[in-house]
Structures are given as C-alpha cells and as structure tokens.
C-alpha cells in the first residue's frame, strides 16, 4: 500500500499517523508538504490532525484552500482512499469533500480523553476489519468536534449508512451522556457517497500500541493494507 | 541628550547607587535607550541579584550532567548519544493580569528555551497555584490559565503530561504559573549561546517586533507622548502557530552546521539576548536597528531594544550560510533578517538611521551587575504538634471522603483533559499518576517527569520544606520505576528586601542543596520569581521542583492501578506525623506544627529498594505517599484500578487517625503478589516494610468492619473541580 | 476602500458561545437579555477605489473563506 500524509505547517499528528501506518505496512509512508501541487500515485492519502494554518479563522478553513488540497480532491474523485483525522476531518468538510461542519465543542473546552465508539459501517476500506456494532476505544483531542449539518444532510447520511462511527457508552448505547462534544446524532465519523473518503474526530493512530493503553486503532490500518495493497 | 532625571531612573527600577554605577561605566550620562538596557540587564529577572549568592550554593554536577545552570536550559545525558534538555520558568504576574495570554506566553517562552538548545520538546508540565476557591477571581483565573496552557501547547503539538494544581488564600493576589518543558536532542547537536567569530552575521528570525510588554512606564521625555500608554500593550499575546513554525525551522537549520550560537528572545528581548551571546563569547556586537523586522514603522530604539514580543530568536551564523538559513525560514514563512555582526570592540553598538543611538561596554555592564547579600533572618523553629492534640475523627472513612474531595486532593481531570496529553504518540504514563512517563521516540527507554512542592511545609520550616520538595520529586520518579537524574527549580517567593522573606529563600535553598546532594539529584536549570506580594501580603515560599528521571525499559514502568488479589505493603516508617498535614487543615481546620522531617538517608535507602523491586518486575502497582497520608494513597490506587482493598491497621501507637492520615516522608505503597519474600528482602536492606491489607471487591474496608464504596469515593474525588468550575 | 465584514451563525444553528455569554450576563444580574449571539468582525483594507467592486471582491472572500455558509451568514459594509 502506497500511503502519504499531507503536512501543513501546523500539522502535529503527522508523525503519529506515519508511525501507525508504517507499523501496519512495513513500508515507508511519504510526507507531502502543503505547497506541492501534484501527488504521486497513491492508495491512501491521510490529512492528519493538528492546527494546519493556526486555525485562527475556523478550523481547517485555510488549509482547505491550499494548493495540495486541490490535488487531494482530484485523487478522491478518482476513488483514491482519503482519511481525515481530527483537523483532517475539519479540512475535508471545509474543502467540501465531506458534508457538514465541525463546530466548537458543546462545553467550549478542548477535550482530550479516550472515548467509546460504535462502528456503524463496515463496508469500507477503512473499517472492514471491525464488526458492525463493535465498540472500540479511540482518544479524542479537539476544540471543534461538534458535528453539525442541516436536517436534509443528516437524513441523507443516515439513510445511506454513511455514519462510520458514533460516540457511545461502554456497552454500545448511543446516549447523550456519551456524546463528548454535542455532535448531532453522536456522529464521530462520516463517509462520502462513494465511501472512499472518511473523516473522523477520534484518533485511531493514538491507540495502535499496547504501551499507550490499547490497540483498537490497529485494525483500521491493517484493514487498509489488506484492501489496498497492490 | 535627554536629561535623565532621578524620577526617570527610579521608574526604571534602578537605585541611586545602581545609577551611579551606570555613570561610572558609561563615563557619561546614558541616553534613554541605554538607561533602559541597564535597567533590564540589572533587573531581578535578568541578573538574579538577590538570589545569586545563594543559587551558587546549589549542587549542579553529576557525571550525567552535560550542561548545568547558565544556559537557556539544563542538559543531561540519557545514553545512546541522546540528551534530555529541560527547564521550568514562572509566568506568575502576566498570568494574574491576563490569565489566558499570560499562561500561553509562559508556555511559549519555556518551549523556546528548550528548543533553542537543539531539542525537540517532548513534554510540558505545569505547577499551578491559585487563591482561595471562594475568592472572587479564582474561577476566572483557573479557567483562563488552563485554557491558555492548552491553547498554546495543543497547537504546538507538544503533550502536556502532568503538573500540580493547589489552592490557598496566600495566592489570592499572586497566583503561580510555573511551566516546564522537557526536550530530547542528540548529544552532538546541542546548541549554546556563546557568540564567536569576528564579523559573523547576527540574524533575527521569527515574528516581527511590536510594542509588547515594554516596562519603561510612562516617560516624561521626548520619546514618549500622551498616548504612549495606549501604544504599548503590557500584555503579550502568544501565537503558537508561529512558534510551531519557528520550532520546525530552527530544528531544520540545526540539522545543518550553519549555526554558531543561538539564543531565544524572552524577557527584555533583543537586549538580553544580544548581551548574553556577546558576553558569553567575549565578543562585541554591532546591531542595525533599521533592519529589525517591525510591526510598526515608527518604533524607537528604546522600544525595539526592550520589546518583549514573542516567538523571536537571535542567532550567529557561520559566514556565508545566510542564504541557506534564509531559505529554511522563508519556507516556514517567517521573518529572517541579518541585523548586525560580531565585532572585537567588546561593545554593543546600536545604529539607526545611520546614527549611533546606543553604545555600551558589554563586560563591565555584565560584571558590574549587582549582587546583593540581602539581610535575612532565620524562620523561628515551629513548635512540634503532638498527636494527642489532634482529635480523632468520628468516622475515618468519612474524613477520607472529605479529604479526597478537597480542592488540593481532588481529581484534576477537568484541567488535564483540556491538554492534549497524547500527541506525539509516546505518553505511556498519562496525567494523574506519580510521574508522567514519556517514551523517548523510537526507543525502549522513557523519561519520568514530575513537579512537586509543599508550600505549607516550606512556610513552617523552609529548610525541611526545601528538602521535602526535592525528595518528593525524587520519590515520584522512583515510584514509576525510573532513576531520578536531575531537577530544574522555580523559586517563587515574596519580597526579598524583607529579611523574613529572604530568610525563607536562604533556608529553602539550603534544604534543597542537602537533598540534591544526598540523592544525587543536581539542579541543572531554573528560575527565580521574587516580589510575589500584593499590598504587603506575600505568598508562601514555593520552591517548585521539576524532576526528570530515566527508565531504561519502559515496559517495566508501573502505575497506580490496583488489581485483584494483591497484597498492600507500605515501605518506610509510619510514625503518624500530623503537623502541617492536610488532615489537620481540612478536617481539624488548623494549620500548625512542624512539617514532617525528611531523613535523606532513609529516603534514599527506601527509594533504591522500591526501584529495585520494580526493575525486578515484583511490583504490580506503586504510589508514593505524600499529602493526605496512607489512606488517601490507598484510595487513589483503588480508584485508579477500580478495585477495592481491606486495610488492617496495627494496634497501639500511633493512634489510628495518625497512622491513616500522617504525612511521614520517604514512604511508598506497593501492590504485590510475593509479599513474604519482599518483607524478607526489606529486612535485609534495613528498609521498614509492613503488610497493611489485601486488594479486592469494590470498597475500602477498615479493620474488617466499616467500609466505603469506590463509587462513593469516586464521586467525591471527581466532583469538586467540575462543580466549582461550572458554578455561575 | 474598507470592507467591514460581520460573520454570524445562521438562525437555528446552536451558538454555544452566545449561550455562555447570555448565561454569564444573567449571573451578573443583567435582566431582560432575551438572546445573545456571538459572531466575528473582520476588517479588510482594500486597494479597490470603486465601492461596488470592493463589495464584489469582499463578497467572494466571504463565500470562499471568511464564512462557512453551512452554518454562517455574513454582512458586508463598505466605507471609505
């Protein structure tokens, strides 16, 4: 699997995701600077977490208009898998690769903690190694993770099974108490219509090493390798 | 020539005697810019004039120390050609004035100190002290400081992994925000600040210079007019996105060999940085102020030299390497300007508009920097408190519940969940434990990091308190299985011109020195924050200690969490010392007595024994015993693991409540499975150790009878801070 | 020309910051505040001398970057 991580000047989870991908592929994962205008042939493009351009206007707003994102859009349109995590998810919504928007957390504070997620869609290259309804534990670390979209968009996402992950309690119940940031329908991650673009606020790459407290994130990367290895 | 009146001298914080020295050194009346430079160079902050005499007495050497105090940060060897670079610094006053920006720029400043030396920062910690929770400003300050620390560190992508947070009325008018950064570098890629190489270019990088934080006060002079106050924001605003780029650009340039010397611009900006570089290297500097990148075109020489704008650095490059360096900084979209060069004149010469606007001798100014032997009086020895004078509680478990739900002992999750503590993917021991454990990227080893201080002990007996702060840092590092290596300190005190306060500073340093020597735990960096007083009310002596240790095999590190079917052993002697304990304060409502004494020999013996057990994988969980005593320690371990325990207290002396809540030092609580063998080994090592209970169930049970559920304990422990912060 | 841009949440989009401010005002004893909405104010100093053209270009900036039209509306005021 040929994978690459897009690096904005304020990206800060670029190395973390690189480590997680390389752990699963056993091959080097390329790092691509935001000023590049073209991409090599790739199987997976990752837009990582961080603060892309400082995020002073709106999270991800400026990154969405960077030269590299035009190239990412073109690749996504061709069906290349694109994964946006945390700030990467924010960038993908601002770039209109995914619908909706990530607003300030309900409690107006940054939150860094492990959360339980229910896997809702498994027919994707990202989630094929998980069981539908499986509860997995990933950390979140964000200020703006409160997913919002108009009712029509939400209905479309739900009807088309494009909600990939939902915040839930340890037993898989989707409750208000288990919703850390106020996201509509407890949405933690969504897919595009073609299901080759996934945006999610939680960080699978942060729990892919037993020493750090868990490996629920690993199946995502192992699954990607399985699905995308040439 | 501007006439320098006594009033102007006074506003620059210089005494008449100090001004006379200025005149002697200059051989003429200084202009305002020059006076401003003297003022900041001789300020307490830059010159350590009140504390220098005593700071020199601290132990700073060990075979693993690569660079002790005097540089931007301390450097220790952590093996395999790698070094750990770290420092702690205060940002107290700015954080009180504007908590978000004050705390944020505090984090920014300490990060720069560490990456200036070539290290990639890998962890931040913060020791915070606020006023009484019921004080009108406290909630606002907590909320702003925590958000500011998070706002800066999270954006930089450096995990904030630990620290402490306490409350006491003595901090009502002077909160303490002490920020610590730890970084990792290769030992052959450490950068220092001594300028070298006649004619070498002096380069300015980072943000532009604005009128931030200029302390000169309103001057009755031609250079300042009516609305100058308005032009000079006293609060500096942090820009973590710029700092992130400065970090990456510096590290990229450091990977080449173009840099001769580098220094960040912290307090007093261009003045301090150029002086320190020149003075350390025995060089002169010619600085063309026209070339300094500015936010406003009409800035004066005075403003440019004294501005405290953030996210700026100065470096000396090898000749001919300017373009290579410029390309890197331009890639990161940062300012880059050659602003001067090194000379052999031994003077700092400032030019602007083709004219010399300042000309000062470097060595005489640095050498003549005042050093005071301020008068001090020893703190009277506190009267020891007899256990018999402290009433036993009706219900020890109810007392426990109150203690763990009190502001100082309650869970601080509300704070550390606002910090990204996992970014960089190496946080093995997350916040809430004894010491944070951060793996050295790509290796099996890890750093154990903690901050500690018990100001109530320091007030009652500054020397014992100083010892205790160092010993507790050493103990916290030991408790996760690491070998303590060195400390950084942040000495927060009141007005040193008061002999009583000076006496506290002297005794705390003496106590720290003893502990550092006895524990092989030298001081490698630090900072002093004096004059923490409002309307004559000073803070308690608060020598915050930041400790760093190394664990060679991170898989061997242990945490707090109890498991089922384990035996609890307390290591160290329990005499039931209640003087200055949290039990006394929170339950009996009194703050009296002598603090628990620290016996450094047994401290070391006990710690070495515990570390050996952890290294031999004989310990399932470990916790150091400190504030609140033994029962609080058991409760914290039980809550962390979600497993209860049955405690059996010994009969007779000390009385039950003293045994449960006494704060005797040098103690650890271990959860083990081979208790008998461990007790036998302890006896051989002359280390006191005793079984005090078994783990299991979901409650704490005392002497086979009375019990309290973990759920009830947790709700008390977790409840206070979120409730306090959400109150209207 | 100068363009003064106000960016506000659309009607019906939850504005947690506005809610927090409203809460704080009530806690301070201010009565009769029905609703608080918090937005952004952005000042643009433009080369353009023609007010209509200045408005057009500010409009484009809002659509592309300054506002996220999924949740925000904007208002532009052009001054000398």
Coordinates of C-alpha atoms in Angstrom, one line a residue, chain A residues 1 3 6 25 30 39 49 54 83 86 93 104-105 120 136 139 143 161 177 181 194 196 212 216-219:
Chain A
X1 CA 0.0 0.0 0.0
X3 CA 0.4 5.9 1.6
X6 CA -0.2 15.7 3.9
X25 CA 2.6 -1.7 6.1
X30 CA 5.6 9.5 2.4
X39 CA 0.5 13.9 -5.9
X49 CA -4.5 16.2 13.0
X54 CA -3.1 28.0 13.1
X83 CA -8.7 9.6 5.6
X86 CA -9.4 15.4 13.7
X93 CA -15.5 19.4 5.4
X104 CA -16.9 24.4 18.8
X105 CA -17.4 21.7 21.4
X120 CA -21.7 1.7 12.2
X136 CA -13.9 0.4 20.1
X139 CA -8.8 9.0 22.0
X143 CA -11.7 22.0 20.4
X161 CA -25.4 4.4 6.0
X177 CA -24.1 11.3 28.2
X181 CA -18.9 17.4 22.2
X194 CA -18.6 6.9 -2.8
X196 CA -13.7 6.3 -0.3
X212 CA 0.0 3.6 25.1
X216 CA -8.3 -0.7 18.9
X217 CA -6.9 1.6 16.2
X218 CA -4.7 -1.1 14.6
X219 CA -7.4 -2.9 12.6

